[in-house]
XYZ file of N, CA and C in Angstrom:
408
model
N 94.353 -209.152 22.485
C 95.364 -208.487 22.414
C 96.034 -207.063 23.148
N 96.703 -207.072 23.344
C 97.217 -206.320 23.911
C 97.625 -204.239 23.410
N 97.479 -203.647 23.820
C 97.664 -202.216 22.975
C 99.231 -201.595 24.025
N 99.661 -201.096 23.019
C 100.801 -200.346 23.111
C 100.882 -198.789 22.899
N 101.981 -198.484 23.764
C 101.375 -196.637 22.761
C 102.964 -195.987 22.745
N 103.137 -196.039 21.460
C 104.474 -195.891 20.922
C 104.996 -194.241 20.601
N 105.788 -193.953 20.939
C 106.256 -192.417 20.640
C 107.563 -192.010 20.684
N 107.704 -190.612 21.072
C 109.110 -189.953 21.347
C 108.972 -188.858 22.138
N 110.558 -188.652 22.425
C 110.537 -187.508 23.438
C 111.208 -186.311 22.480
N 110.716 -185.279 22.525
C 111.275 -184.767 21.430
C 112.084 -183.313 22.118
N 112.970 -183.021 21.769
C 113.775 -181.820 22.757
C 113.480 -180.516 21.450
N 113.343 -179.231 22.131
C 113.788 -178.049 21.205
C 115.193 -177.894 20.956
N 115.316 -177.327 19.864
C 116.649 -177.008 19.250
C 116.868 -175.816 18.869
N 118.051 -174.882 18.941
C 117.977 -173.884 18.385
C 118.047 -173.379 17.193
N 117.912 -174.371 16.246
C 117.754 -174.234 14.685
C 117.074 -175.262 14.272
N 116.769 -175.087 12.970
C 115.582 -175.565 12.392
C 116.282 -176.830 11.681
N 115.608 -178.135 11.729
C 115.897 -179.394 10.812
C 116.051 -178.295 9.497
N 117.084 -178.701 8.602
C 116.987 -178.125 7.506
C 116.095 -179.203 6.317
N 115.482 -179.807 6.969
C 114.168 -180.373 5.589
C 112.881 -180.071 6.175
N 112.757 -180.117 7.235
C 111.515 -179.932 7.919
C 110.753 -178.925 8.590
N 111.969 -177.619 8.397
C 111.427 -176.594 9.491
C 110.791 -176.479 10.641
N 111.274 -177.605 11.420
C 110.695 -177.875 12.559
C 112.150 -177.278 13.405
N 111.933 -176.692 15.336
C 112.580 -176.489 15.935
C 112.876 -177.939 16.910
N 112.079 -178.713 16.438
C 112.299 -180.351 16.999
C 112.816 -181.323 16.401
N 113.717 -181.842 17.517
C 114.216 -183.094 17.316
C 113.665 -184.124 18.109
N 113.491 -185.370 17.745
C 112.954 -186.752 18.303
C 114.120 -187.335 18.524
N 114.501 -186.909 19.835
C 115.712 -187.273 20.974
C 115.604 -188.676 21.050
N 114.313 -189.682 21.710
C 114.672 -190.903 22.161
C 113.071 -191.400 21.432
N 113.447 -192.627 21.413
C 112.326 -193.382 20.802
C 111.713 -194.061 21.885
N 110.324 -194.032 21.945
C 109.779 -194.797 23.545
C 109.976 -196.195 23.487
N 110.392 -197.063 22.303
C 110.965 -198.171 21.911
C 111.864 -198.945 23.070
N 113.030 -197.563 22.797
C 113.981 -197.905 23.548
C 114.169 -197.484 25.370
N 112.752 -197.462 25.898
C 112.741 -196.890 26.959
C 112.229 -198.030 27.956
N 112.084 -199.243 27.325
C 111.535 -200.220 27.615
C 110.252 -200.400 28.813
N 109.560 -199.625 28.666
C 108.526 -199.165 29.758
C 107.447 -200.317 29.187
N 106.907 -201.416 30.711
C 105.776 -202.269 30.237
C 104.519 -201.756 30.034
N 103.460 -202.228 29.369
C 102.161 -201.760 29.294
C 101.805 -201.376 30.784
N 100.884 -200.347 31.048
C 100.616 -199.527 31.969
C 99.122 -199.169 31.856
N 98.275 -199.705 31.521
C 96.861 -199.325 31.060
C 96.456 -198.013 32.068
N 96.725 -197.960 33.409
C 96.417 -196.941 34.113
C 96.938 -195.487 33.234
N 98.431 -195.825 33.284
C 99.223 -194.501 32.650
C 98.698 -194.344 31.210
N 98.162 -195.138 30.662
C 97.671 -194.674 28.752
C 96.425 -194.247 29.485
N 95.333 -194.612 30.275
C 94.156 -194.006 30.878
C 94.205 -192.288 30.987
N 95.424 -192.221 31.887
C 95.433 -190.941 32.907
C 96.238 -189.700 31.523
N 97.123 -190.601 31.105
C 97.777 -189.662 30.146
C 96.833 -189.287 28.567
N 96.263 -190.171 28.238
C 95.347 -189.932 26.706
C 94.168 -190.512 26.827
N 93.832 -191.131 27.482
C 92.334 -191.768 27.706
C 92.455 -192.763 26.813
N 93.255 -194.061 26.922
C 93.556 -194.810 26.004
C 93.327 -196.443 26.974
N 92.589 -197.084 26.504
C 92.411 -197.939 27.356
C 92.194 -198.122 28.747
N 91.071 -197.132 28.921
C 91.100 -196.262 30.531
C 89.625 -197.026 30.963
N 90.309 -198.260 31.754
C 89.493 -198.724 32.581
C 88.957 -198.209 34.050
N 90.472 -197.191 34.232
C 89.828 -196.700 35.768
C 88.968 -195.143 35.362
N 88.954 -194.995 34.600
C 87.946 -193.489 34.346
C 88.836 -192.462 34.744
N 89.839 -192.204 34.395
C 90.745 -191.142 34.734
C 90.485 -189.952 33.441
N 90.429 -188.629 33.984
C 90.144 -187.677 33.165
C 91.388 -187.298 32.564
N 91.509 -187.511 30.871
C 93.197 -187.757 30.561
C 93.793 -186.869 30.382
N 95.122 -186.428 30.458
C 95.571 -185.129 30.603
C 95.746 -184.387 28.775
N 95.755 -185.315 28.209
C 96.258 -185.067 26.799
C 95.098 -185.875 25.896
N 94.123 -185.999 25.854
C 93.164 -186.562 24.875
C 93.694 -186.627 23.321
N 93.327 -187.454 22.457
C 93.499 -187.130 20.962
C 93.580 -186.038 20.653
N 94.933 -185.352 20.720
C 95.107 -183.774 19.945
C 95.619 -183.763 18.820
N 96.263 -184.717 17.875
C 96.738 -184.972 16.730
C 98.449 -184.891 17.112
N 99.072 -184.604 16.142
C 100.625 -184.249 16.230
C 100.490 -182.583 16.611
N 101.667 -182.909 17.003
C 101.691 -181.116 17.766
C 102.643 -180.552 16.650
N 102.278 -179.165 16.332
C 102.587 -178.228 15.515
C 104.073 -178.456 15.294
N 104.737 -178.612 14.189
C 105.953 -178.701 14.340
C 106.761 -179.965 14.761
N 106.239 -180.717 14.529
C 106.704 -182.113 15.472
C 107.801 -182.246 14.123
N 108.812 -182.916 14.485
C 110.126 -183.406 14.081
C 109.756 -184.143 12.497
N 110.533 -184.241 11.633
C 110.578 -185.523 10.817
C 109.852 -186.737 11.016
N 111.009 -186.869 12.034
C 111.260 -188.581 12.238
C 109.525 -188.929 13.002
N 109.085 -187.856 13.747
C 107.616 -187.920 14.111
C 106.737 -187.865 13.479
N 106.662 -187.301 12.563
C 105.706 -187.386 11.730
C 105.658 -188.487 10.330
N 106.983 -189.085 10.048
C 107.365 -190.312 9.460
C 106.945 -191.647 10.213
N 106.705 -191.309 11.429
C 106.750 -192.581 12.297
C 105.365 -192.610 12.603
N 104.605 -191.317 12.554
C 103.165 -191.467 12.533
C 102.704 -192.205 11.209
N 102.817 -191.637 10.164
C 102.335 -192.128 8.691
C 102.622 -193.259 8.555
N 103.350 -194.159 9.303
C 103.560 -195.739 9.345
C 103.046 -196.589 10.001
N 101.823 -195.607 11.183
C 100.752 -196.292 12.085
C 99.605 -195.921 11.716
N 99.398 -195.714 10.278
C 98.104 -195.232 9.763
C 96.951 -195.761 10.637
N 95.684 -195.146 10.891
C 94.656 -195.537 11.874
C 94.789 -195.508 13.106
N 95.881 -194.853 13.319
C 96.413 -195.278 15.112
C 95.679 -193.376 15.094
N 95.183 -192.916 16.617
C 95.171 -191.741 17.079
C 96.388 -190.706 17.303
N 96.735 -189.949 17.344
C 97.880 -189.010 17.934
C 97.751 -188.367 18.853
N 98.830 -188.028 19.492
C 98.334 -186.970 20.887
C 99.524 -186.809 21.374
N 99.675 -186.021 21.848
C 101.023 -185.491 22.370
C 100.931 -184.783 23.981
N 101.768 -184.481 24.688
C 102.000 -184.093 26.079
C 102.938 -183.310 26.355
N 102.988 -182.404 27.083
C 103.981 -181.427 27.218
C 104.755 -182.029 28.890
N 105.948 -181.310 29.308
C 106.683 -181.926 30.133
C 105.992 -181.134 31.183
N 105.712 -179.455 31.179
C 104.910 -178.841 32.054
C 103.483 -179.647 32.719
N 102.851 -180.015 31.595
C 101.483 -180.861 31.796
C 101.931 -182.218 32.790
N 103.014 -182.825 32.378
C 103.185 -183.948 33.142
C 103.779 -183.931 34.457
N 104.451 -182.600 34.733
C 104.501 -182.008 36.044
C 103.509 -181.900 36.732
N 102.545 -181.264 36.388
C 101.247 -181.022 37.044
C 100.178 -181.906 37.324
N 100.417 -183.424 37.016
C 99.545 -184.536 37.318
C 99.724 -184.809 38.636
N 98.745 -185.134 39.092
C 98.124 -185.569 40.307
C 98.174 -186.922 40.386
N 99.058 -187.584 40.728
C 99.492 -189.170 40.729
C 98.617 -189.846 41.584
N 97.902 -189.270 42.516
C 97.565 -190.019 43.633
C 96.034 -189.455 43.601
N 95.358 -189.112 42.460
C 94.296 -188.860 41.783
C 93.322 -189.806 42.258
N 92.110 -190.297 42.566
C 91.647 -191.070 42.594
C 90.734 -191.637 41.141
N 90.208 -192.493 41.088
C 89.666 -192.937 39.499
C 88.220 -192.688 39.620
N 87.439 -192.227 38.966
C 85.799 -191.764 38.940
C 85.328 -193.507 39.385
N 85.571 -194.849 38.568
C 85.256 -196.008 39.001
C 86.340 -197.227 39.552
N 86.037 -197.845 40.115
C 87.027 -198.991 40.078
C 87.368 -199.801 39.010
N 88.454 -199.978 38.449
C 88.758 -200.886 37.090
C 88.024 -202.420 37.387
N 87.447 -202.851 36.107
C 86.370 -203.832 36.043
C 87.144 -205.365 35.833
N 88.509 -204.990 36.671
C 89.485 -206.184 36.612
C 89.570 -207.161 38.011
N 89.831 -207.970 37.833
C 90.584 -208.755 39.092
C 92.041 -208.788 38.869
N 92.912 -208.720 39.924
C 94.396 -208.789 39.840
C 94.632 -209.439 40.657
N 95.544 -210.463 39.986
C 96.568 -211.258 40.817
C 97.910 -210.863 41.266
N 98.375 -210.960 42.475
C 99.358 -210.423 43.405
C 100.362 -211.719 43.502
N 101.561 -211.728 43.540
C 102.664 -212.530 44.113
C 103.416 -212.043 44.425
N 104.371 -212.731 45.600
C 105.144 -212.128 46.527
C 106.601 -212.487 45.347
N 107.691 -211.503 45.388
C 108.850 -211.341 44.619
C 109.537 -212.238 45.401
N 110.945 -212.034 44.992
C 111.947 -213.208 46.078
C 112.097 -212.247 47.266
N 112.160 -210.721 47.215
C 112.252 -210.163 48.670
C 111.210 -210.361 49.715
N 109.755 -211.222 49.088
C 108.587 -211.346 50.003
C 107.904 -209.880 49.902
N 108.190 -209.266 48.796
C 107.132 -207.776 48.717
C 106.084 -208.370 47.625
N 104.647 -207.930 48.036
C 103.726 -208.268 46.923
C 103.820 -207.612 45.466
N 103.614 -208.250 44.708
C 103.697 -207.436 43.301
C 102.367 -207.804 42.399
N 102.080 -206.747 41.516
C 100.694 -206.935 40.805
C 101.655 -207.971 39.798
N 101.085 -209.339 39.962
C 101.468 -210.555 38.890
C 100.807 -209.951 37.366
N 99.186 -210.130 37.259
C 98.394 -210.110 35.888
C 96.908 -209.590 36.597
N 96.557 -209.017 35.340
C 95.021 -208.721 35.637
C 94.442 -210.129 34.987
N 93.173 -210.232 35.528
C 92.852 -211.583 35.146
C 91.171 -211.158 34.624
N 90.150 -212.063 34.547
C 88.860 -211.866 33.756
C 88.139 -210.529 34.087
N 87.579 -210.093 33.340
C 86.650 -208.892 33.508
C 85.458 -209.233 34.258
N 85.128 -208.159 34.797
C 84.312 -208.411 35.958
C 83.141 -207.851 35.335
N 81.972 -208.515 35.269
C 80.509 -208.206 34.731
C 80.215 -206.929 35.790
N 79.713 -205.697 34.969
C 78.857 -204.440 35.345
C 78.268 -204.505 36.466
N 77.237 -205.566 36.506
C 76.553 -205.884 37.443
C 76.969 -206.409 38.952
N 77.954 -206.607 38.627
C 78.830 -206.711 40.289
C 79.769 -205.792 40.405
N 80.127 -204.791 39.741
C 80.598 -203.753 40.129
C 79.547 -202.692 40.568
N 78.319 -202.756 40.072
C 77.097 -201.986 40.694
C 76.736 -202.236 41.717
N 76.638 -203.520 42.590
C 76.388 -204.259 43.689
C 77.447 -203.768 44.667
N 78.476 -203.393 44.154
C 79.494 -203.184 45.362
C 79.940 -201.483 45.687
N 79.157 -201.019 44.639
C 79.200 -199.425 44.134
C 78.934 -198.541 45.314
């Protein structure tokens, strides 16, 4: 079973939501972005499914202070899930070329797309740690 990250892009408003006392508005639900699962990004941003051992930018922080009603209500419906958030300033400072501490423990299968370029097709079986240690 795979892991997905759900969330919202919130924008700051010049007025408070009349019910929630928040300056924030849930402008975009991440479901609408149709972003595929990307465990490397999940690990880099939040330390979730971190096969590559990145230092997470925003490990579990809980919901941000003053989150919009929609975000608070959405989190309540996913009880048992960890919450975190990341600011646009933090995202802009990410070194997207950072190397992981360890190689990820999966074999990757690549296939050529219609234009002849190699594309990641899927991750295959988990490689036992003893083989990673041998290659270390």
